[in-house]
Amino acid sequence: MLGFVQHGVNSHATGMWRNTTDKIGFHFARPEYWQHMARTMERGLFDAMFIADELAPYSTFQDSSDATIKYAVQCPTHEPSTIVPIITGATKHLGVGVTLSTMFTHPYAMCRILSSLDHLSGGRVAWNVVSSYSKSEWEAYGHVEMTPRSERYEKMEEYMDVCYQLWDSWEPGAIVADKASGIYADPSKVKLVDHDGPYFKCKGRHFCAPSPQGRPVLWQAGSSGRGRDFAAKHAEAIFAVHPGVERMRLYADDLNQRLETTFKRPAGSVKLIYGLQTVVAETRSEAQEKYERIKACIPLEGAIAWISGHFGLDFSKMDLSENVQNIEVPGIQGLFESIIYAKDPLGRVPVTVKEAALIYAQGMGMPVAVGTARDIADQMETYMDEGGADGFMLAATYTPGCFEEFVDLVVPELQRRGRLRRAYEGTTLRENLLAS
């Protein structure tokens, strides 16, 4: 179980800052908010808090970021890794998954950042490996055009190769720490990485000694064909968004086939974590009322600005009643497909631009479980037993309330059914995640 948030005023339910139950007594830019969120998730025995990210305000809609700014569409958003020590300092077991892009940070610097965080957290850090997908990110970092998706994956492959070399460059026993002789480390056991590739050059030793996990838990959200191959090759856990159990099962079967056939990894060796949004209450009617208040907070123009930014198409140029087509998009292809199949697992029922925007702005097209704790646990069991889910990424609505309610109401029901741990299995995130 993971809590899905961003280091910003609003996460993945557009307009939640307007909700009267959002951040009561808290401010997202203060440590107290993150400490409380972390302790709440640890109380619910979550594996980790997962921090998504975007590097610049979306600007595809009407070729401007005005609507993004106006409606707080994942904006403002602070840098994600800065809150890792706050979260792990407030907890003993909760991990943190941090989204960091490979496109604008050299792998040498990335390895140093992640190793440092893994040390400070006692081995509780995961890296969500991404390439930047929106034109606003590329423009903000001085690029006129985005690198094509296929080349981005080629670049990411080399990026990971450099990272692996650096993380593995310190051999066991390299640290001597002999005060009498003054020798701290044996240089013969610390490899000099000398990499000269088409995208990256690196000559140097990793500046950090091995961290508790050696390397962070590697997380991926590959959805396109190339993305699934990348995930099957590198990931220890995969985050995927599918609107229903049929699409979940198709994804699980496809991923496991890639693991076994292409990359010679055992089926089931990568944890499949599916996105889910929950609205829970003591009664179904109360939960439905909460759900309607959530939907009422979504601004239509802000929703359209978000799908435009995420998918790389300016939907302001389309009529709101026009049907969204199953096409290749410059942005996140797999999430776009979650919209296509939002109303029907076979994609036979058309989805209009307006419907697509509102569905996506509510929770990226992931399924929504609304009801009592028993109702939600029933739905989660279906996704596990029939959809192949190993766990869930719970998308935030109003915070911290949505996580408090889940922990207080749903967690005991899942534990009663034997579907959720009653204690953490290990001390590192990798130990807990792979055991759960």
Tab-separated table of C-alpha atoms in Angstrom, residues 54-430:
chain	number	residue	atom	x	y	z
A	54	GLU	CA	6.345	17.608	-12.789
A	55	LEU	CA	9.254	19.944	-13.560
A	56	ALA	CA	7.369	22.987	-14.850
A	57	PRO	CA	3.769	24.269	-15.121
A	58	TYR	CA	1.864	22.647	-18.013
A	59	SER	CA	1.699	24.942	-21.040
A	60	THR	CA	0.165	22.861	-23.855
A	61	PHE	CA	-3.376	24.183	-23.320
A	62	GLN	CA	-3.762	27.300	-25.503
A	63	ASP	CA	0.069	27.362	-25.680
A	64	SER	CA	0.159	28.932	-22.232
A	65	SER	CA	0.509	27.984	-18.569
A	66	ASP	CA	-2.135	30.558	-17.553
A	67	ALA	CA	-4.853	27.981	-16.830
A	68	THR	CA	-2.385	25.789	-14.943
A	69	ILE	CA	-1.501	28.687	-12.667
A	70	LYS	CA	-5.082	29.961	-12.417
A	71	TYR	CA	-6.623	26.678	-11.253
A	72	ALA	CA	-3.671	25.235	-9.288
A	73	VAL	CA	-3.302	22.312	-11.700
A	74	GLN	CA	-0.479	20.556	-9.853
A	75	CYS	CA	0.924	24.021	-9.287
A	76	PRO	CA	2.712	25.266	-7.275
A	77	THR	CA	4.802	22.130	-6.836
A	78	HIS	CA	8.029	21.959	-4.846
A	79	GLU	CA	11.031	19.717	-5.544
A	80	PRO	CA	10.166	16.190	-4.328
A	81	SER	CA	13.402	14.920	-2.769
A	82	THR	CA	13.602	17.825	-0.304
A	83	ILE	CA	10.903	16.348	1.939
A	84	VAL	CA	12.370	12.833	2.125
A	85	PRO	CA	14.366	13.520	5.341
A	86	ILE	CA	11.287	15.135	6.911
A	87	ILE	CA	9.122	12.094	6.139
A	88	THR	CA	11.649	9.469	7.169
A	89	GLY	CA	12.725	11.486	10.202
A	90	ALA	CA	9.145	11.351	11.503
A	91	THR	CA	8.819	7.581	10.999
A	92	LYS	CA	10.710	4.337	11.574
A	93	HIS	CA	9.458	2.100	8.761
A	94	LEU	CA	7.671	4.115	6.085
A	95	GLY	CA	9.518	4.324	2.784
A	96	VAL	CA	9.494	7.207	0.317
A	97	GLY	CA	9.312	6.864	-3.448
A	98	VAL	CA	10.613	9.965	-5.166
A	99	THR	CA	10.078	10.835	-8.827
A	100	LEU	CA	13.224	12.234	-10.447
A	101	SER	CA	13.685	12.763	-14.169
A	102	THR	CA	16.640	11.371	-16.087
A	103	MET	CA	16.443	14.042	-18.758
A	104	PHE	CA	18.092	17.054	-17.140
A	105	THR	CA	20.266	15.629	-14.340
A	106	HIS	CA	23.535	13.818	-15.034
A	107	PRO	CA	23.552	10.218	-13.718
A	108	TYR	CA	26.567	10.967	-11.503
A	109	ALA	CA	24.587	13.634	-9.654
A	110	MET	CA	21.479	11.439	-9.527
A	111	CYS	CA	23.371	8.571	-7.893
A	112	ARG	CA	24.849	10.877	-5.293
A	113	ILE	CA	21.438	12.353	-4.405
A	114	LEU	CA	19.743	8.968	-4.098
A	115	SER	CA	22.577	7.324	-2.153
A	116	SER	CA	22.609	10.255	0.260
A	117	LEU	CA	18.846	9.960	0.817
A	118	ASP	CA	19.103	6.202	1.291
A	119	HIS	CA	21.764	6.739	3.960
A	120	LEU	CA	19.745	9.421	5.751
A	121	SER	CA	16.588	7.296	5.722
A	122	GLY	CA	18.237	4.085	6.854
A	123	GLY	CA	17.429	2.383	3.555
A	124	ARG	CA	13.885	3.525	2.875
A	125	VAL	CA	14.147	5.260	-0.500
A	126	ALA	CA	12.759	4.310	-3.906
A	127	TRP	CA	13.362	6.054	-7.228
A	128	ASN	CA	10.555	6.407	-9.724
A	129	VAL	CA	12.586	6.461	-12.955
A	130	VAL	CA	11.029	8.784	-15.525
A	131	SER	CA	11.843	10.785	-18.605
A	132	SER	CA	10.199	14.183	-18.931
A	133	TYR	CA	7.051	13.972	-21.028
A	134	SER	CA	5.609	17.503	-21.333
A	135	LYS	CA	6.755	20.339	-23.548
A	136	SER	CA	6.715	22.765	-20.618
A	137	GLU	CA	9.489	20.789	-18.917
A	138	TRP	CA	11.680	20.788	-22.008
A	139	GLU	CA	11.095	24.483	-22.670
A	140	ALA	CA	11.842	25.376	-19.037
A	141	TYR	CA	15.203	23.597	-19.327
A	142	GLY	CA	16.093	25.395	-22.540
A	143	HIS	CA	15.117	22.843	-25.196
A	144	VAL	CA	13.123	23.966	-28.226
A	145	GLU	CA	11.825	20.464	-28.936
A	146	MET	CA	11.312	17.276	-26.959
A	147	THR	CA	13.484	14.288	-27.725
A	148	PRO	CA	11.301	11.623	-29.434
A	149	ARG	CA	9.958	8.919	-27.098
A	150	SER	CA	12.062	6.112	-28.639
A	151	GLU	CA	15.267	8.087	-28.201
A	152	ARG	CA	14.284	9.039	-24.640
A	153	TYR	CA	14.181	5.332	-23.798
A	154	GLU	CA	17.552	4.724	-25.447
A	155	LYS	CA	18.975	7.536	-23.358
A	156	MET	CA	17.372	6.127	-20.201
A	157	GLU	CA	18.924	2.713	-20.866
A	158	GLU	CA	22.404	4.226	-20.940
A	159	TYR	CA	21.517	6.367	-17.925
A	160	MET	CA	20.675	3.272	-15.888
A	161	ASP	CA	23.869	1.546	-17.013
A	162	VAL	CA	25.954	4.428	-15.632
A	163	CYS	CA	23.947	4.428	-12.395
A	164	TYR	CA	24.471	0.696	-11.881
A	165	GLN	CA	28.217	1.062	-12.444
A	166	LEU	CA	28.422	3.832	-9.856
A	167	TRP	CA	26.270	2.135	-7.211
A	168	ASP	CA	28.220	-1.105	-7.591
A	169	SER	CA	31.660	0.493	-7.673
A	170	TRP	CA	32.370	0.101	-3.939
A	171	GLU	CA	33.279	-3.533	-3.216
A	172	PRO	CA	32.587	-5.280	0.119
A	173	GLY	CA	35.342	-4.496	2.574
A	174	ALA	CA	36.328	-1.268	0.830
A	175	ILE	CA	35.927	0.709	4.055
A	176	VAL	CA	38.788	-0.097	6.424
A	177	ALA	CA	38.394	2.769	8.929
A	178	ASP	CA	41.711	1.949	10.643
A	179	LYS	CA	42.439	4.862	12.959
A	180	ALA	CA	45.898	3.634	13.808
A	181	SER	CA	47.112	3.632	10.199
A	182	GLY	CA	44.898	6.498	9.087
A	183	ILE	CA	43.484	4.437	6.233
A	184	TYR	CA	39.753	4.914	5.823
A	185	ALA	CA	39.125	3.097	2.530
A	186	ASP	CA	41.049	0.788	0.213
A	187	PRO	CA	41.171	2.469	-3.218
A	188	SER	CA	41.770	-0.875	-4.919
A	189	LYS	CA	38.235	-1.822	-3.886
A	190	VAL	CA	36.570	1.354	-5.139
A	191	LYS	CA	36.278	1.125	-8.912
A	192	LEU	CA	36.911	4.143	-11.123
A	193	VAL	CA	33.928	4.299	-13.464
A	194	ASP	CA	35.076	5.321	-16.939
A	195	HIS	CA	32.036	5.496	-19.194
A	196	ASP	CA	32.054	7.026	-22.680
A	197	GLY	CA	28.710	6.510	-24.409
A	198	PRO	CA	26.572	8.241	-27.029
A	199	TYR	CA	24.650	10.235	-24.407
A	200	PHE	CA	26.792	10.338	-21.261
A	201	LYS	CA	30.397	10.573	-20.241
A	202	CYS	CA	31.496	9.858	-16.702
A	203	LYS	CA	34.944	9.327	-15.226
A	204	GLY	CA	35.041	9.116	-11.474
A	205	ARG	CA	34.356	7.109	-8.362
A	206	HIS	CA	30.939	7.181	-6.724
A	207	PHE	CA	31.183	9.855	-4.056
A	208	CYS	CA	29.049	7.896	-1.557
A	209	ALA	CA	29.932	4.656	0.154
A	210	PRO	CA	27.268	1.950	-0.243
A	211	SER	CA	23.974	2.915	1.363
A	212	PRO	CA	21.832	0.483	3.401
A	213	GLN	CA	19.996	-0.760	0.293
A	214	GLY	CA	23.028	-0.496	-2.008
A	215	ARG	CA	20.830	1.208	-4.550
A	216	PRO	CA	17.307	2.602	-4.141
A	217	VAL	CA	14.287	0.451	-4.875
A	218	LEU	CA	13.638	1.014	-8.573
A	219	TRP	CA	10.124	2.018	-9.489
A	220	GLN	CA	8.676	2.480	-12.944
A	221	ALA	CA	5.353	3.336	-14.581
A	222	GLY	CA	5.952	2.161	-18.135
A	223	SER	CA	2.721	1.818	-20.096
A	224	SER	CA	3.585	1.944	-23.796
A	225	GLY	CA	5.209	-1.108	-25.399
A	226	ARG	CA	8.682	0.375	-25.014
A	227	GLY	CA	7.827	1.545	-21.521
A	228	ARG	CA	6.707	-1.927	-20.478
A	229	ASP	CA	9.964	-3.393	-21.729
A	230	PHE	CA	11.932	-0.818	-19.749
A	231	ALA	CA	9.887	-1.574	-16.644
A	232	ALA	CA	10.206	-5.346	-17.084
A	233	LYS	CA	13.976	-5.017	-17.406
A	234	HIS	CA	14.725	-2.607	-14.563
A	235	ALA	CA	11.850	-2.246	-12.112
A	236	GLU	CA	11.259	-3.917	-8.781
A	237	ALA	CA	7.759	-2.460	-8.638
A	238	ILE	CA	5.511	-0.946	-11.287
A	239	PHE	CA	2.788	1.639	-10.871
A	240	ALA	CA	0.009	1.288	-13.440
A	241	VAL	CA	-3.333	2.990	-13.968
A	242	HIS	CA	-6.155	0.923	-15.435
A	243	PRO	CA	-9.842	1.791	-15.092
A	244	GLY	CA	-11.093	-1.746	-14.508
A	245	VAL	CA	-10.207	-5.304	-13.646
A	246	GLU	CA	-10.143	-6.476	-17.279
A	247	ARG	CA	-7.440	-3.988	-18.255
A	248	MET	CA	-5.519	-4.803	-15.071
A	249	ARG	CA	-5.439	-8.493	-15.935
A	250	LEU	CA	-4.337	-7.806	-19.510
A	251	TYR	CA	-1.513	-5.638	-18.190
A	252	ALA	CA	-0.435	-8.199	-15.584
A	253	ASP	CA	-0.360	-11.024	-18.136
A	254	ASP	CA	1.555	-8.923	-20.662
A	255	LEU	CA	4.089	-7.731	-18.089
A	256	ASN	CA	4.737	-11.232	-16.771
A	257	GLN	CA	5.211	-12.543	-20.304
A	258	ARG	CA	7.820	-9.835	-20.950
A	259	LEU	CA	9.543	-10.690	-17.665
A	260	GLU	CA	9.828	-14.386	-18.485
A	261	THR	CA	10.316	-14.361	-22.238
A	262	THR	CA	12.390	-11.267	-22.928
A	263	PHE	CA	14.276	-10.573	-19.710
A	264	LYS	CA	14.465	-14.030	-18.107
A	265	ARG	CA	13.040	-12.834	-14.824
A	266	PRO	CA	10.477	-14.922	-12.908
A	267	ALA	CA	6.823	-14.077	-13.422
A	268	GLY	CA	5.549	-12.199	-10.399
A	269	SER	CA	9.032	-10.979	-9.438
A	270	VAL	CA	7.997	-7.362	-10.049
A	271	LYS	CA	5.300	-5.978	-7.781
A	272	LEU	CA	2.274	-4.649	-9.677
A	273	ILE	CA	0.824	-1.659	-7.874
A	274	TYR	CA	-2.406	-0.320	-9.370
A	275	GLY	CA	-3.778	3.163	-8.899
A	276	LEU	CA	-6.934	3.455	-6.821
A	277	GLN	CA	-8.869	6.359	-5.384
A	278	THR	CA	-11.023	5.722	-2.341
A	279	VAL	CA	-13.856	7.638	-0.701
A	280	VAL	CA	-14.866	5.912	2.513
A	281	ALA	CA	-17.431	6.630	5.200
A	282	GLU	CA	-19.502	4.806	7.795
A	283	THR	CA	-22.434	4.621	5.367
A	284	ARG	CA	-22.730	4.427	1.588
A	285	SER	CA	-24.843	7.562	1.422
A	286	GLU	CA	-22.283	9.575	3.365
A	287	ALA	CA	-19.482	8.284	1.110
A	288	GLN	CA	-21.470	9.228	-1.991
A	289	GLU	CA	-22.006	12.730	-0.631
A	290	LYS	CA	-18.251	13.074	-0.089
A	291	TYR	CA	-17.642	11.862	-3.620
A	292	GLU	CA	-20.045	14.402	-5.114
A	293	ARG	CA	-18.285	17.214	-3.207
A	294	ILE	CA	-14.962	16.040	-4.637
A	295	LYS	CA	-16.287	16.117	-8.207
A	296	ALA	CA	-17.908	19.526	-7.660
A	297	CYS	CA	-14.483	21.048	-6.904
A	298	ILE	CA	-13.074	20.244	-10.369
A	299	PRO	CA	-12.838	23.297	-12.697
A	300	LEU	CA	-13.502	22.230	-16.293
A	301	GLU	CA	-10.932	24.561	-17.860
A	302	GLY	CA	-8.318	23.425	-15.352
A	303	ALA	CA	-9.163	19.803	-16.133
A	304	ILE	CA	-8.689	20.387	-19.853
A	305	ALA	CA	-5.390	22.164	-19.159
A	306	TRP	CA	-4.223	19.090	-17.254
A	307	ILE	CA	-5.042	16.505	-19.908
A	308	SER	CA	-3.487	18.801	-22.509
A	309	GLY	CA	-0.270	18.992	-20.499
A	310	HIS	CA	-0.124	15.289	-19.650
A	311	PHE	CA	-0.850	14.042	-23.149
A	312	GLY	CA	0.853	16.736	-25.231
A	313	LEU	CA	-2.253	17.695	-27.226
A	314	ASP	CA	-4.069	21.020	-26.980
A	315	PHE	CA	-7.634	19.913	-26.264
A	316	SER	CA	-8.838	23.522	-26.395
A	317	LYS	CA	-8.819	23.061	-30.185
A	318	MET	CA	-11.446	20.326	-29.916
A	319	ASP	CA	-15.168	20.651	-29.265
A	320	LEU	CA	-16.132	19.489	-25.776
A	321	SER	CA	-18.635	17.042	-27.261
A	322	GLU	CA	-16.090	15.561	-29.683
A	323	ASN	CA	-15.037	12.002	-28.949
A	324	VAL	CA	-11.476	11.329	-27.802
A	325	GLN	CA	-9.735	9.009	-30.247
A	326	ASN	CA	-7.378	6.144	-29.467
A	327	ILE	CA	-4.265	7.747	-30.944
A	328	GLU	CA	-0.565	7.963	-30.158
A	329	VAL	CA	0.148	10.996	-27.996
A	330	PRO	CA	3.467	12.746	-27.295
A	331	GLY	CA	2.881	12.517	-23.532
A	332	ILE	CA	2.010	9.576	-21.280
A	333	GLN	CA	0.512	6.991	-23.629
A	334	GLY	CA	-0.631	4.502	-21.019
A	335	LEU	CA	-2.552	7.076	-19.035
A	336	PHE	CA	-4.198	8.298	-22.216
A	337	GLU	CA	-5.411	4.750	-22.807
A	338	SER	CA	-6.925	4.722	-19.318
A	339	ILE	CA	-9.254	7.454	-20.572
A	340	ILE	CA	-10.157	5.574	-23.746
A	341	TYR	CA	-11.242	2.567	-21.692
A	342	ALA	CA	-12.765	4.507	-18.794
A	343	LYS	CA	-16.374	3.686	-19.724
A	344	ASP	CA	-15.873	0.259	-21.294
A	345	PRO	CA	-13.018	-2.308	-20.966
A	346	LEU	CA	-13.037	-2.833	-24.744
A	347	GLY	CA	-13.105	0.867	-25.588
A	348	ARG	CA	-16.398	0.535	-27.469
A	349	VAL	CA	-18.184	3.355	-25.632
A	350	PRO	CA	-16.908	6.748	-26.835
A	351	VAL	CA	-15.595	9.274	-24.338
A	352	THR	CA	-16.038	12.969	-25.086
A	353	VAL	CA	-13.376	15.601	-24.456
A	354	LYS	CA	-15.398	16.973	-21.538
A	355	GLU	CA	-15.843	13.523	-19.998
A	356	ALA	CA	-12.178	12.687	-20.497
A	357	ALA	CA	-11.056	15.897	-18.810
A	358	LEU	CA	-13.304	15.457	-15.786
A	359	ILE	CA	-12.485	11.752	-15.392
A	360	TYR	CA	-8.778	12.438	-15.598
A	361	ALA	CA	-8.837	15.479	-13.317
A	362	GLN	CA	-10.504	13.428	-10.630
A	363	GLY	CA	-7.783	10.780	-10.432
A	364	MET	CA	-5.919	10.141	-13.696
A	365	GLY	CA	-8.490	7.629	-14.914
A	366	MET	CA	-7.903	5.153	-12.098
A	367	PRO	CA	-10.897	3.344	-10.586
A	368	VAL	CA	-12.706	4.960	-7.679
A	369	ALA	CA	-13.989	2.927	-4.735
A	370	VAL	CA	-16.842	4.713	-2.965
A	371	GLY	CA	-18.634	3.258	0.041
A	372	THR	CA	-18.096	1.672	3.413
A	373	ALA	CA	-14.882	-0.030	4.503
A	374	ARG	CA	-16.378	-3.387	3.544
A	375	ASP	CA	-17.357	-2.079	0.095
A	376	ILE	CA	-13.872	-0.796	-0.578
A	377	ALA	CA	-12.165	-3.929	0.732
A	378	ASP	CA	-14.430	-6.011	-1.529
A	379	GLN	CA	-13.356	-3.966	-4.554
A	380	MET	CA	-9.685	-4.178	-3.631
A	381	GLU	CA	-9.919	-7.950	-3.258
A	382	THR	CA	-11.406	-8.198	-6.747
A	383	TYR	CA	-8.508	-6.221	-8.183
A	384	MET	CA	-6.037	-8.472	-6.379
A	385	ASP	CA	-7.651	-11.804	-7.165
A	386	GLU	CA	-8.892	-11.097	-10.690
A	387	GLY	CA	-6.749	-8.177	-11.832
A	388	GLY	CA	-3.350	-9.365	-10.630
A	389	ALA	CA	-2.714	-6.461	-8.266
A	390	ASP	CA	-0.013	-6.945	-5.638
A	391	GLY	CA	-0.903	-3.662	-3.998
A	392	PHE	CA	-2.381	-0.220	-4.510
A	393	MET	CA	-1.270	3.355	-4.996
A	394	LEU	CA	-3.936	5.377	-3.176
A	395	ALA	CA	-4.396	8.711	-4.946
A	396	ALA	CA	-4.972	11.658	-2.644
A	397	THR	CA	-8.169	13.671	-2.661
A	398	TYR	CA	-8.504	16.012	0.310
A	399	THR	CA	-5.495	15.643	2.595
A	400	PRO	CA	-4.650	14.464	5.141
A	401	GLY	CA	-8.271	13.414	5.694
A	402	CYS	CA	-8.495	10.876	2.863
A	403	PHE	CA	-5.552	8.936	4.302
A	404	GLU	CA	-6.731	9.268	7.910
A	405	GLU	CA	-10.124	7.847	6.959
A	406	PHE	CA	-8.591	4.989	4.991
A	407	VAL	CA	-6.291	4.070	7.871
A	408	ASP	CA	-9.039	4.292	10.482
A	409	LEU	CA	-11.751	2.474	8.510
A	410	VAL	CA	-10.363	0.360	5.656
A	411	VAL	CA	-7.049	-0.847	7.104
A	412	PRO	CA	-8.688	-2.782	9.999
A	413	GLU	CA	-11.065	-4.434	7.518
A	414	LEU	CA	-8.189	-5.481	5.243
A	415	GLN	CA	-6.266	-6.827	8.231
A	416	ARG	CA	-9.309	-8.783	9.415
A	417	ARG	CA	-9.411	-10.434	5.977
A	418	GLY	CA	-5.688	-11.207	6.037
A	419	ARG	CA	-5.006	-8.842	3.113
A	420	LEU	CA	-2.704	-6.397	4.908
A	421	ARG	CA	0.223	-6.851	7.280
A	422	ARG	CA	-0.117	-6.275	11.007
A	423	ALA	CA	3.566	-5.368	11.432
A	424	TYR	CA	6.447	-4.369	9.184
A	425	GLU	CA	8.579	-7.294	8.066
A	426	GLY	CA	11.960	-5.572	7.770
A	427	THR	CA	13.902	-2.377	8.271
A	428	THR	CA	14.404	-1.304	4.645
A	429	LEU	CA	11.815	-0.418	2.035
A	430	ARG	CA	12.984	-3.256	-0.219
